[in-house]
Amino acid sequence: MQVSLVLENSIGPASASMDAAPARPARHGRRSRRIATTPLAGAFGCVLAFAYTYWFFVLTESGQRVENSTLLAGRPSTTDSVAGLLRDVDFVPLLGVTAVVLPLLALARRRYALAGGALVTLLGSLAAAQFLKLAVLPRPRLGDSEGAPGHNSFPSGHVTAAIAVLLATMLVLPRRYRVWAAVPGAVGVAWVAASTVVLGWHRLSDTLGAVFLVSALCCLAIAFRGTRRPSSFLPTATVLVAPVLVAGAGYLATTAGAEGGGVLVVAVVMAVLSSVVMVGLVTWLMLGDRHRVQRP
């Protein structure tokens, strides 16, 4: 009896202290991520802008008339200008190196989702652009083509390659370096877009379609990367409406330029502005979620 009482006295307080020990608080950093609503709205806005651009520029007689005048005003023989330098740019080696280096960089940082997002943005955009241009989207002859080529060139492969390389690269870079890549990258994309218009290789709608297509896929990659932050109405509405406004501004500006006789200049300016605006919009979405782990 004395031995059992001693055991009970020695074990009892220890077991009581174990039962009374408070449970460890859950770590906020382990909360499950959810699809980010704001980039998803941006992707939907880019899809709407892509459809708007194709409908009004390609499937209407007035849109074709404006764009044919722009195409005929181009200068295919230009070789000694800034636009003529695009003739010497070979995108194939650049795309090949980018497709290999970017996933390796993301894997080295142990950002496996970024590797997938970069490949979707780069290779998915190129494949989608060629498939849509060659097999899905027709360019009907509406009215007098005025000697302009009648084959479909929507969206532009050159601009698709340029902006896809930029956005895919920015995805795998650390957050603090993305703005530094976005500024010269936006200038490069704008140069490619403007040069294709000046050289008469593409219409303005071709450059707009390429920018919206790549931006949509990049926004999807950002959205499915996930977020821990709740979305707010104003940023979501902004990224939803902004691409459509860019497309509408391009249509209105070129229509006004055709009536005033300066359609080529207007088309070049709109190609530059639309490229810069969309790169800036996607960059803002990339920087929106800091992915910080909150400590209790």
mmCIF file of N, CA, C and O in Angstrom, residues 10-52:
data_model
loop_
_atom_site.group_PDB
_atom_site.id
_atom_site.type_symbol
_atom_site.label_atom_id
_atom_site.label_comp_id
_atom_site.label_asym_id
_atom_site.label_seq_id
_atom_site.Cartn_x
_atom_site.Cartn_y
_atom_site.Cartn_z
ATOM 1 N N SER A 10 3.976 10.301 -7.145
ATOM 2 C CA SER A 10 5.053 10.716 -8.052
ATOM 3 C C SER A 10 4.574 10.874 -9.481
ATOM 4 O O SER A 10 5.049 11.718 -10.227
ATOM 5 N N ILE A 11 3.607 10.031 -9.904
ATOM 6 C CA ILE A 11 3.132 10.069 -11.290
ATOM 7 C C ILE A 11 2.034 11.095 -11.451
ATOM 8 O O ILE A 11 1.909 11.762 -12.476
ATOM 9 N N GLY A 12 1.209 11.265 -10.456
ATOM 10 C CA GLY A 12 0.046 12.129 -10.582
ATOM 11 C C GLY A 12 0.366 13.541 -11.023
ATOM 12 O O GLY A 12 -0.170 14.050 -12.000
ATOM 13 N N PRO A 13 1.227 14.278 -10.338
ATOM 14 C CA PRO A 13 1.521 15.661 -10.726
ATOM 15 C C PRO A 13 2.107 15.767 -12.122
ATOM 16 O O PRO A 13 1.821 16.692 -12.866
ATOM 17 N N ALA A 14 2.946 14.808 -12.535
ATOM 18 C CA ALA A 14 3.541 14.858 -13.874
ATOM 19 C C ALA A 14 2.483 14.724 -14.948
ATOM 20 O O ALA A 14 2.481 15.436 -15.955
ATOM 21 N N SER A 15 1.568 13.739 -14.710
ATOM 22 C CA SER A 15 0.507 13.550 -15.712
ATOM 23 C C SER A 15 -0.412 14.741 -15.743
ATOM 24 O O SER A 15 -0.910 15.150 -16.791
ATOM 25 N N ALA A 16 -0.650 15.351 -14.582
ATOM 26 C CA ALA A 16 -1.509 16.534 -14.560
ATOM 27 C C ALA A 16 -0.877 17.690 -15.308
ATOM 28 O O ALA A 16 -1.536 18.433 -16.021
ATOM 29 N N SER A 17 0.449 17.834 -15.150
ATOM 30 C CA SER A 17 1.127 18.924 -15.861
ATOM 31 C C SER A 17 1.114 18.691 -17.360
ATOM 32 O O SER A 17 1.026 19.629 -18.148
ATOM 33 N N MET A 18 1.188 17.421 -17.784
ATOM 34 C CA MET A 18 1.133 17.120 -19.214
ATOM 35 C C MET A 18 -0.238 17.421 -19.783
ATOM 36 O O MET A 18 -0.382 17.944 -20.885
ATOM 37 N N ASP A 19 -1.290 17.088 -18.994
ATOM 38 C CA ASP A 19 -2.644 17.373 -19.479
ATOM 39 C C ASP A 19 -2.893 18.873 -19.541
ATOM 40 O O ASP A 19 -3.631 19.365 -20.405
ATOM 41 N N ALA A 20 -2.288 19.606 -18.641
ATOM 42 C CA ALA A 20 -2.542 21.037 -18.600
ATOM 43 C C ALA A 20 -1.665 21.830 -19.552
ATOM 44 O O ALA A 20 -1.813 23.040 -19.669
ATOM 45 N N ALA A 21 -0.695 21.164 -20.198
ATOM 46 C CA ALA A 21 0.210 21.882 -21.099
ATOM 47 C C ALA A 21 -0.575 22.459 -22.270
ATOM 48 O O ALA A 21 -1.345 21.753 -22.911
ATOM 49 N N PRO A 22 -0.427 23.726 -22.584
ATOM 50 C CA PRO A 22 -1.186 24.350 -23.682
ATOM 51 C C PRO A 22 -0.722 23.826 -25.031
ATOM 52 O O PRO A 22 0.456 23.535 -25.232
ATOM 53 N N ALA A 23 -1.676 23.701 -25.942
ATOM 54 C CA ALA A 23 -1.336 23.253 -27.298
ATOM 55 C C ALA A 23 -0.596 24.355 -28.037
ATOM 56 O O ALA A 23 -0.833 25.544 -27.820
ATOM 57 N N ARG A 24 0.302 23.981 -28.932
ATOM 58 C CA ARG A 24 1.071 24.950 -29.696
ATOM 59 C C ARG A 24 0.158 25.651 -30.695
ATOM 60 O O ARG A 24 -0.654 25.012 -31.359
ATOM 61 N N PRO A 25 0.293 26.944 -30.821
ATOM 62 C CA PRO A 25 -0.560 27.656 -31.779
ATOM 63 C C PRO A 25 -0.202 27.262 -33.203
ATOM 64 O O PRO A 25 0.943 26.982 -33.516
ATOM 65 N N ALA A 26 -1.211 27.242 -34.031
ATOM 66 C CA ALA A 26 -0.995 26.893 -35.440
ATOM 67 C C ALA A 26 -0.156 27.962 -36.112
ATOM 68 O O ALA A 26 -0.314 29.159 -35.848
ATOM 69 N N ARG A 27 0.718 27.563 -36.960
ATOM 70 C CA ARG A 27 1.594 28.489 -37.652
ATOM 71 C C ARG A 27 0.845 29.056 -38.854
ATOM 72 O O ARG A 27 0.379 28.334 -39.724
ATOM 73 N N HIS A 28 0.775 30.389 -38.874
ATOM 74 C CA HIS A 28 0.014 31.025 -39.940
ATOM 75 C C HIS A 28 0.644 30.798 -41.308
ATOM 76 O O HIS A 28 -0.018 30.865 -42.323
ATOM 77 N N GLY A 29 1.952 30.546 -41.323
ATOM 78 C CA GLY A 29 2.616 30.360 -42.611
ATOM 79 C C GLY A 29 2.228 29.077 -43.301
ATOM 80 O O GLY A 29 2.531 28.897 -44.468
ATOM 81 N N ARG A 30 1.544 28.170 -42.594
ATOM 82 C CA ARG A 30 1.185 26.903 -43.206
ATOM 83 C C ARG A 30 -0.244 26.888 -43.736
ATOM 84 O O ARG A 30 -0.780 25.853 -44.043
ATOM 85 N N ARG A 31 -0.873 28.054 -43.766
ATOM 86 C CA ARG A 31 -2.215 28.087 -44.310
ATOM 87 C C ARG A 31 -2.192 27.744 -45.785
ATOM 88 O O ARG A 31 -1.277 28.112 -46.521
ATOM 89 N N SER A 32 -3.206 27.059 -46.223
ATOM 90 C CA SER A 32 -3.269 26.662 -47.621
ATOM 91 C C SER A 32 -3.465 27.881 -48.504
ATOM 92 O O SER A 32 -4.157 28.830 -48.139
ATOM 93 N N ARG A 33 -2.846 27.852 -49.648
ATOM 94 C CA ARG A 33 -2.940 28.944 -50.599
ATOM 95 C C ARG A 33 -4.184 28.736 -51.462
ATOM 96 O O ARG A 33 -4.609 27.623 -51.702
ATOM 97 N N ARG A 34 -4.728 29.828 -51.948
ATOM 98 C CA ARG A 34 -5.889 29.764 -52.819
ATOM 99 C C ARG A 34 -5.576 30.530 -54.101
ATOM 100 O O ARG A 34 -4.646 31.347 -54.152
ATOM 101 N N ILE A 35 -6.364 30.263 -55.126
ATOM 102 C CA ILE A 35 -6.167 30.938 -56.403
ATOM 103 C C ILE A 35 -6.356 32.440 -56.213
ATOM 104 O O ILE A 35 -7.331 32.887 -55.607
ATOM 105 N N ALA A 36 -5.428 33.219 -56.734
ATOM 106 C CA ALA A 36 -5.487 34.672 -56.587
ATOM 107 C C ALA A 36 -6.537 35.242 -57.537
ATOM 108 O O ALA A 36 -6.460 35.038 -58.752
ATOM 109 N N THR A 37 -7.488 35.956 -56.985
ATOM 110 C CA THR A 37 -8.606 36.466 -57.779
ATOM 111 C C THR A 37 -8.191 37.601 -58.707
ATOM 112 O O THR A 37 -8.641 37.664 -59.857
ATOM 113 N N THR A 38 -7.333 38.485 -58.246
ATOM 114 C CA THR A 38 -6.977 39.654 -59.052
ATOM 115 C C THR A 38 -6.234 39.273 -60.340
ATOM 116 O O THR A 38 -6.617 39.723 -61.426
ATOM 117 N N PRO A 39 -5.189 38.441 -60.299
ATOM 118 C CA PRO A 39 -4.577 38.016 -61.563
ATOM 119 C C PRO A 39 -5.519 37.212 -62.440
ATOM 120 O O PRO A 39 -5.440 37.280 -63.676
ATOM 121 N N LEU A 40 -6.421 36.454 -61.817
ATOM 122 C CA LEU A 40 -7.397 35.704 -62.611
ATOM 123 C C LEU A 40 -8.319 36.660 -63.365
ATOM 124 O O LEU A 40 -8.653 36.428 -64.531
ATOM 125 N N ALA A 41 -8.724 37.747 -62.710
ATOM 126 C CA ALA A 41 -9.512 38.772 -63.392
ATOM 127 C C ALA A 41 -8.700 39.431 -64.504
ATOM 128 O O ALA A 41 -9.243 39.764 -65.568
ATOM 129 N N GLY A 42 -7.400 39.609 -64.285
ATOM 130 C CA GLY A 42 -6.544 40.154 -65.329
ATOM 131 C C GLY A 42 -6.487 39.260 -66.556
ATOM 132 O O GLY A 42 -6.508 39.738 -67.692
ATOM 133 N N ALA A 43 -6.413 37.946 -66.320
ATOM 134 C CA ALA A 43 -6.412 37.005 -67.441
ATOM 135 C C ALA A 43 -7.718 37.082 -68.225
ATOM 136 O O ALA A 43 -7.727 37.079 -69.469
ATOM 137 N N PHE A 44 -8.835 37.173 -67.501
ATOM 138 C CA PHE A 44 -10.134 37.280 -68.166
ATOM 139 C C PHE A 44 -10.243 38.587 -68.948
ATOM 140 O O PHE A 44 -10.782 38.617 -70.062
ATOM 141 N N GLY A 45 -9.722 39.674 -68.378
ATOM 142 C CA GLY A 45 -9.727 40.942 -69.096
ATOM 143 C C GLY A 45 -8.905 40.884 -70.368
ATOM 144 O O GLY A 45 -9.294 41.455 -71.405
ATOM 145 N N CYS A 46 -7.771 40.185 -70.330
ATOM 146 C CA CYS A 46 -6.942 40.033 -71.536
ATOM 147 C C CYS A 46 -7.647 39.201 -72.592
ATOM 148 O O CYS A 46 -7.538 39.482 -73.796
ATOM 149 N N VAL A 47 -8.374 38.181 -72.172
ATOM 150 C CA VAL A 47 -9.145 37.372 -73.123
ATOM 151 C C VAL A 47 -10.230 38.218 -73.778
ATOM 152 O O VAL A 47 -10.461 38.153 -74.993
ATOM 153 N N LEU A 48 -10.921 39.030 -72.992
ATOM 154 C CA LEU A 48 -11.934 39.930 -73.543
ATOM 155 C C LEU A 48 -11.312 40.915 -74.531
ATOM 156 O O LEU A 48 -11.870 41.177 -75.607
ATOM 157 N N ALA A 49 -10.152 41.472 -74.177
ATOM 158 C CA ALA A 49 -9.476 42.415 -75.066
ATOM 159 C C ALA A 49 -9.015 41.729 -76.348
ATOM 160 O O ALA A 49 -9.091 42.313 -77.449
ATOM 161 N N PHE A 50 -8.540 40.494 -76.231
ATOM 162 C CA PHE A 50 -8.135 39.726 -77.409
ATOM 163 C C PHE A 50 -9.327 39.528 -78.350
ATOM 164 O O PHE A 50 -9.215 39.747 -79.565
ATOM 165 N N ALA A 51 -10.474 39.131 -77.790
ATOM 166 C CA ALA A 51 -11.672 38.921 -78.599
ATOM 167 C C ALA A 51 -12.167 40.231 -79.203
ATOM 168 O O ALA A 51 -12.588 40.281 -80.375
ATOM 169 N N TYR A 52 -12.123 41.306 -78.426
ATOM 170 C CA TYR A 52 -12.539 42.622 -78.915
ATOM 171 C C TYR A 52 -11.683 43.047 -80.098
ATOM 172 O O TYR A 52 -12.185 43.531 -81.125
#
